[in-house]
PDB file of C-alpha atoms in Angstrom:
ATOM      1  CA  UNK A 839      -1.716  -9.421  10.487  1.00 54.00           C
ATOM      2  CA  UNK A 840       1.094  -6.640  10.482  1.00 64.00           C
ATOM      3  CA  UNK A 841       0.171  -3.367   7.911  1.00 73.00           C
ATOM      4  CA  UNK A 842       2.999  -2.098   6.422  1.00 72.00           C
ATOM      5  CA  UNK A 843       4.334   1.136   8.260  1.00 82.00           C
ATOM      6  CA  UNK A 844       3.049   4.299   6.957  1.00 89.00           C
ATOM      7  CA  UNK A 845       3.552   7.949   7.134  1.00 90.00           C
ATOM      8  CA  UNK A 846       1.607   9.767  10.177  1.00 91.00           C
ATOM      9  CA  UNK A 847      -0.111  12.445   7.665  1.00 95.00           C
ATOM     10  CA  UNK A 848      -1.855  11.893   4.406  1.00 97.00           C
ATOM     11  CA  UNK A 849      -0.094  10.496   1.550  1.00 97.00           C
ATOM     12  CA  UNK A 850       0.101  11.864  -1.759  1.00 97.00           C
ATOM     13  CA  UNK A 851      -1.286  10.438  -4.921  1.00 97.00           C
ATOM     14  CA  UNK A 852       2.216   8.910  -6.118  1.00 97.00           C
ATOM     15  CA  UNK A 853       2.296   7.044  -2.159  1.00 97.00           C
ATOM     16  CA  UNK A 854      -0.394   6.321  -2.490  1.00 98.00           C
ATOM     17  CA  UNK A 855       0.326   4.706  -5.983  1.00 98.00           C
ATOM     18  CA  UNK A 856       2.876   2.449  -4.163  1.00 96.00           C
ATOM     19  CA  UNK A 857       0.748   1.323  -1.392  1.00 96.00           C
ATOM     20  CA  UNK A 858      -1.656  -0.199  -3.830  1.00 97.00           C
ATOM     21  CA  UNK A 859       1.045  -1.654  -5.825  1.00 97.00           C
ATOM     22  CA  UNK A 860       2.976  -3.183  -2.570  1.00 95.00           C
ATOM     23  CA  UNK A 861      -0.459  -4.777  -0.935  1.00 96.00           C
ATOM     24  CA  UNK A 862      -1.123  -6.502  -4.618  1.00 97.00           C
ATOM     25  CA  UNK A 863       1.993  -8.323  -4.426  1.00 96.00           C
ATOM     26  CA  UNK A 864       1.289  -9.331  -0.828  1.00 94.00           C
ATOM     27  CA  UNK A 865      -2.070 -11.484  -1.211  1.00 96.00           C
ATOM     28  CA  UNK A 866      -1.767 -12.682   1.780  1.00 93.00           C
ATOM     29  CA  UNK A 867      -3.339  -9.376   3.185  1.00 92.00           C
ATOM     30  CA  UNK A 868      -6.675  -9.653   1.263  1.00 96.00           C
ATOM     31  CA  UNK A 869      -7.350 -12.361  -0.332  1.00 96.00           C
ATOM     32  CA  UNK A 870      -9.045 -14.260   2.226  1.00 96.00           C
ATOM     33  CA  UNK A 871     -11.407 -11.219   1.733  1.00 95.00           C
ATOM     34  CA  UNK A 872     -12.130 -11.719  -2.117  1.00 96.00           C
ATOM     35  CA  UNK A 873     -15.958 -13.267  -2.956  1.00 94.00           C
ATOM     36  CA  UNK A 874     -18.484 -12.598  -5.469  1.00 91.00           C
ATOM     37  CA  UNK A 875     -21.896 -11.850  -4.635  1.00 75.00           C
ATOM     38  CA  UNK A 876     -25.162 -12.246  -6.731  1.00 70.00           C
ATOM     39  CA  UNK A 877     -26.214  -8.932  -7.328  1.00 67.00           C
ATOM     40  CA  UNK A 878     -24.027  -6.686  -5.082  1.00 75.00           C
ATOM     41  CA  UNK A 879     -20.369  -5.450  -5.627  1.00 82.00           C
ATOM     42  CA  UNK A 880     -18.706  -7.212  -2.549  1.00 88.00           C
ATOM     43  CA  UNK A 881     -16.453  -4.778  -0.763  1.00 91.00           C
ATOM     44  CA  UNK A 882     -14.019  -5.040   2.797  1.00 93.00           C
ATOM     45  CA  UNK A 883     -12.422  -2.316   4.563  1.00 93.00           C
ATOM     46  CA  UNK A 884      -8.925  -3.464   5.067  1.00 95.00           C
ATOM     47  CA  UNK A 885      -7.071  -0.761   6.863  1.00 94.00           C
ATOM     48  CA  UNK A 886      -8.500   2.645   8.081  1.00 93.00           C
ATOM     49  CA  UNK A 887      -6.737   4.865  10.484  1.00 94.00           C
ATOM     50  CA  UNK A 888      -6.322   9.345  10.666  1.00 95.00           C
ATOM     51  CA  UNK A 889      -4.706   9.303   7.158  1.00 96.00           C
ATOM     52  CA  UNK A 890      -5.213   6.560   4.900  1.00 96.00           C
ATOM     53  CA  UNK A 891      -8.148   4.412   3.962  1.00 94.00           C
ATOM     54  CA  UNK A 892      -7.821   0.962   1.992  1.00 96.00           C
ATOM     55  CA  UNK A 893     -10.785  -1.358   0.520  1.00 96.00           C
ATOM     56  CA  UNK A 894     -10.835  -4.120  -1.388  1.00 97.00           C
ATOM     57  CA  UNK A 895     -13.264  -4.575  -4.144  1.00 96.00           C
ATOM     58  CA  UNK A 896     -14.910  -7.497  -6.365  1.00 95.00           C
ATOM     59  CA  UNK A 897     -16.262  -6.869  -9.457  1.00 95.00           C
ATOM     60  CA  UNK A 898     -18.422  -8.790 -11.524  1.00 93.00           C
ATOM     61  CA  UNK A 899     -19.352  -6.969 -15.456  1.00 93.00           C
ATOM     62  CA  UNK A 900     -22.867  -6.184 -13.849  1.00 91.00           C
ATOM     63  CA  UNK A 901     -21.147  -3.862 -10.769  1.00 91.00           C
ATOM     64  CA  UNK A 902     -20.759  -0.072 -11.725  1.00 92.00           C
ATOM     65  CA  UNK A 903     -20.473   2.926  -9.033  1.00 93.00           C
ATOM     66  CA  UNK A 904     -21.970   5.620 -11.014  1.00 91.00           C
ATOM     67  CA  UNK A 905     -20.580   9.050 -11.169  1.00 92.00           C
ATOM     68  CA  UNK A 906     -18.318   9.821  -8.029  1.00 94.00           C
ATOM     69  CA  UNK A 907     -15.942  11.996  -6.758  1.00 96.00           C
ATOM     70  CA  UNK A 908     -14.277  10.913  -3.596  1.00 95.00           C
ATOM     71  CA  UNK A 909     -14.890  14.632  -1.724  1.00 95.00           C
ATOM     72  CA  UNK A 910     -11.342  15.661  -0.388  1.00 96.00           C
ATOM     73  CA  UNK A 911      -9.347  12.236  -0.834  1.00 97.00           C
ATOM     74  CA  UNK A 912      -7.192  11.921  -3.439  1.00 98.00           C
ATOM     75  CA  UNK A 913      -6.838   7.863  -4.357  1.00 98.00           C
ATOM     76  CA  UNK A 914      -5.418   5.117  -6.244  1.00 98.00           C
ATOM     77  CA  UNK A 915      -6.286   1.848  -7.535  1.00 98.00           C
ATOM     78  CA  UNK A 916      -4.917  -1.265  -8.164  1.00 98.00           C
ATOM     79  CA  UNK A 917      -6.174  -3.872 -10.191  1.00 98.00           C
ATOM     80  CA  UNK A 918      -5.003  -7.508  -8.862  1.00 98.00           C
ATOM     81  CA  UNK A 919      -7.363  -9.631 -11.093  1.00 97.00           C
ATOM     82  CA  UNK A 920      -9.529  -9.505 -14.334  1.00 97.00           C
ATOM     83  CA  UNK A 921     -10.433  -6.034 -15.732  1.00 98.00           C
ATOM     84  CA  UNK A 922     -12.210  -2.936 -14.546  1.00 97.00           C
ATOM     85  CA  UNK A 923     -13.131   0.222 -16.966  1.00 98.00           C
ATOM     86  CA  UNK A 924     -12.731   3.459 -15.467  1.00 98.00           C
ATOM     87  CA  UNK A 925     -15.065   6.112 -17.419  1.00 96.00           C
ATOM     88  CA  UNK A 926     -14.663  10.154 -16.666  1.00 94.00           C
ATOM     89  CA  UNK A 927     -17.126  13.008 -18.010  1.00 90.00           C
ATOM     90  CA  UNK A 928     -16.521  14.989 -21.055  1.00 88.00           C
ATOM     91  CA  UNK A 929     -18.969  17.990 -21.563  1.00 83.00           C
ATOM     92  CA  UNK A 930     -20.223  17.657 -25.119  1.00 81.00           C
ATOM     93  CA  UNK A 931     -18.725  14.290 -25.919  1.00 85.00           C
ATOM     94  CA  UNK A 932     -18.798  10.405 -25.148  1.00 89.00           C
ATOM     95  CA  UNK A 933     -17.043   9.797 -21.655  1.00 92.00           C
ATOM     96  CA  UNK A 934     -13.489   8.986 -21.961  1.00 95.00           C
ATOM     97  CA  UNK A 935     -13.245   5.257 -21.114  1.00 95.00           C
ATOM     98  CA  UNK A 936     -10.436   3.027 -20.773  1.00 97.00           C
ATOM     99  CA  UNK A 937      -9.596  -0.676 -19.668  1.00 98.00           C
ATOM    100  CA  UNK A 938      -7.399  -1.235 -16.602  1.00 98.00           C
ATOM    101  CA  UNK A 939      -6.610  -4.657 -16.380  1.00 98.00           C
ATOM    102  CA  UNK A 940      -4.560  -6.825 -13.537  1.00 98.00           C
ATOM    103  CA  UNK A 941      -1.343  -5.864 -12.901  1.00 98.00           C
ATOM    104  CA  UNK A 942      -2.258  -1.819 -13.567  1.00 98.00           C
ATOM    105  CA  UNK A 943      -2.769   0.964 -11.669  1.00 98.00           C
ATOM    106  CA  UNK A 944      -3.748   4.928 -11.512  1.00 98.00           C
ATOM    107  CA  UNK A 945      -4.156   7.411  -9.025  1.00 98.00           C
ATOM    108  CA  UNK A 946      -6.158  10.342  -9.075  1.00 98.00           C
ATOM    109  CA  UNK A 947      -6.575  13.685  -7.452  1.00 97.00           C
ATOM    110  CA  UNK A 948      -9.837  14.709  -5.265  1.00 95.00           C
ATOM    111  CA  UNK A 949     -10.977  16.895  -8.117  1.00 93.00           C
ATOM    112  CA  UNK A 950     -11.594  13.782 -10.169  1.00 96.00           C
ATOM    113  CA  UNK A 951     -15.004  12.571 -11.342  1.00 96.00           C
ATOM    114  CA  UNK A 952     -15.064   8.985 -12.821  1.00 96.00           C
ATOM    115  CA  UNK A 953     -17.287   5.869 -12.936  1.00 95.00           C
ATOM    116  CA  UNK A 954     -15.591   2.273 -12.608  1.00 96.00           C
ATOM    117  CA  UNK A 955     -17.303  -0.861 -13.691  1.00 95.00           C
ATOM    118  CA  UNK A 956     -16.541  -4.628 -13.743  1.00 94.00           C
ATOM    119  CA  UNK A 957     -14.922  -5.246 -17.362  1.00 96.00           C
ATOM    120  CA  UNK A 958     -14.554  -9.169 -16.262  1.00 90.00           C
ATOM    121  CA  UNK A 959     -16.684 -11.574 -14.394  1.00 89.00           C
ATOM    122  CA  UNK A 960     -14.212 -12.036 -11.348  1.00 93.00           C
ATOM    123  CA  UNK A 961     -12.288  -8.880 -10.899  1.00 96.00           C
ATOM    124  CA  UNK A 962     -10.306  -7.448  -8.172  1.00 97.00           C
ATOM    125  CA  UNK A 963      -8.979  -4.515  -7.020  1.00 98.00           C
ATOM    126  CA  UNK A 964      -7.667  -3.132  -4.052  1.00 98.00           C
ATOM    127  CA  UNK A 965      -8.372   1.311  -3.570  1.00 97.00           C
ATOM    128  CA  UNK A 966      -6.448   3.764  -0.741  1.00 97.00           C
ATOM    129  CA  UNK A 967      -7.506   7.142   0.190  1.00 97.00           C
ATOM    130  CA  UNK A 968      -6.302  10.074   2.225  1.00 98.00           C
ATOM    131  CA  UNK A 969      -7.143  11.305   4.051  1.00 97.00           C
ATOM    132  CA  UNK A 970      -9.404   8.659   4.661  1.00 96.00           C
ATOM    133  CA  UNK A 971     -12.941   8.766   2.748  1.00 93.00           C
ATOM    134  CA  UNK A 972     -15.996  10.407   4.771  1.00 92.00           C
ATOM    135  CA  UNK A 973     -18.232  11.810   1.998  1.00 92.00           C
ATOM    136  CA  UNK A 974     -18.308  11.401  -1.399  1.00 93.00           C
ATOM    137  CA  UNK A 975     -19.932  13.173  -4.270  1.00 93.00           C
ATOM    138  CA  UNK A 976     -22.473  11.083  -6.400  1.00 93.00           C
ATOM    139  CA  UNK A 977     -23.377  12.389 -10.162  1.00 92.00           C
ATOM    140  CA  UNK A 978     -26.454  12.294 -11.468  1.00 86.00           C
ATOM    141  CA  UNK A 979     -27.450  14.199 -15.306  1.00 80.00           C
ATOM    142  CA  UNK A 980     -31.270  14.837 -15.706  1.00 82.00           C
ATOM    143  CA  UNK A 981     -33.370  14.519 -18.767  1.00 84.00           C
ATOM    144  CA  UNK A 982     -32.061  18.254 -20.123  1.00 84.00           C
ATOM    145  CA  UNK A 983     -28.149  17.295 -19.426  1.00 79.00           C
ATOM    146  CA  UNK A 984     -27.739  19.143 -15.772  1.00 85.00           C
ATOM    147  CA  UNK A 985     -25.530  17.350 -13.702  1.00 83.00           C
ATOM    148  CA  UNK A 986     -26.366  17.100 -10.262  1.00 89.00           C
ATOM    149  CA  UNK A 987     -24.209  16.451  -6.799  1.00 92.00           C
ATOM    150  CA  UNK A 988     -25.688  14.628  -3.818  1.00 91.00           C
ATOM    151  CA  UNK A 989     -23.351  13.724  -0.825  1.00 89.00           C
ATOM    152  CA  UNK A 990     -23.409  10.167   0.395  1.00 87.00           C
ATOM    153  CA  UNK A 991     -21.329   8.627   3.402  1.00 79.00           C
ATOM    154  CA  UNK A 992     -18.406   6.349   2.327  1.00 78.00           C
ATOM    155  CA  UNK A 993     -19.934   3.167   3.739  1.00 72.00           C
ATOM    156  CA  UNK A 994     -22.857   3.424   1.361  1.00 72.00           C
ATOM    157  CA  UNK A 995     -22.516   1.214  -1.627  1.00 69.00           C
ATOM    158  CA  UNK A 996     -22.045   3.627  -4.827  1.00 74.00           C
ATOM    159  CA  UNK A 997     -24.302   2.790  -7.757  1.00 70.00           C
ATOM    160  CA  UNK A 998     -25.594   4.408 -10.717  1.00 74.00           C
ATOM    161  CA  UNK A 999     -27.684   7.163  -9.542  1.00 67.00           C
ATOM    162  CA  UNK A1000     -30.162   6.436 -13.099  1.00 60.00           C
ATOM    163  CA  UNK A1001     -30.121   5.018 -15.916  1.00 44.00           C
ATOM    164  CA  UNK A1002     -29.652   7.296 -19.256  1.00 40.00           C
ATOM    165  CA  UNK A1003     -25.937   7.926 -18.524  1.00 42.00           C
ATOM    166  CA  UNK A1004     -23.329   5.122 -20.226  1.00 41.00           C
ATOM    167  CA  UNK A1005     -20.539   3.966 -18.437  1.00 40.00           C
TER     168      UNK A1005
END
């Protein structure tokens, strides 16, 4: 199958923005790839080249990544089915939390920290990145409240890194 022609350097977070939102409204590009796994958040790379990086994801309410950052990409997601909550860190307060549900979308900058978690039984979302993920940082907070950064390659599956920290 054709991709869509894109810029030769990495897109910004507003490009990438629209590539999400095009490939949603083109299912015939991924949805071949959607399933649901028991027990694992299923996951296909469906473009990579030097600047840009798209995946598609399935969620189920029992998938979460735990704390990430995405290193130096800056990304955006698009939600083409069900829900998924995106959670980010506040120091000395509740994470901020919200519900992004199909047809939405956000973007985000490589300084961002979040969590994202199935908020349905059968969601779907497709993610782009650029430059294309390598590393990403994973969060974890110890029993005293110290947050912690350990780098993991982008083909690892992110989950929480322990369990005292809410989504």
């Amino acid at each position: 199958m054709m991709w869509p022609p894109l810029p030769a350097r990495n897109l910004d977070r507003a490009e990438l923005q629209a590539l999400v939102d095009e490939l949603a409204a083109e299912p015939g590009r991924w949805n071949e790839h959607v399933a649901f796994a028991d027990g694992r958040r299923h996951y296909v790379s469906l473009h990579r080249d030097e600047y840009v990086d798209v995946w598609l994801l399935c969620w189920t309410r029992a998938d979460d990544t735990g704390w990430h950052d995405h290193d130096i990409s800056s990304g955006a997601v698009r939600v083409v089915r069900g829900a998924v909550r995106e959670s980010s860190p506040r120091i000395g307060g509740e994470p901020a939390g919200r519900v992004v549900a199909a047809g939405g979308s956000f973007s985000f900058g490589p300084e961002h920290i979040h969590r994202l978690a199935g908020d349905d039984d059968q969601a779907v979302s497709i993610h782009a990145y650029s430059p294309p993920l390598w590393r990403l940082g994973q969060y974890s907070i110890d029993a005293e409240g110290v947050m912690r950064r350990e780098s993991v390659s982008y083909a690892d599956e992110l989950r929480p890194l322990e369990a005292s920290v809410a989504a």
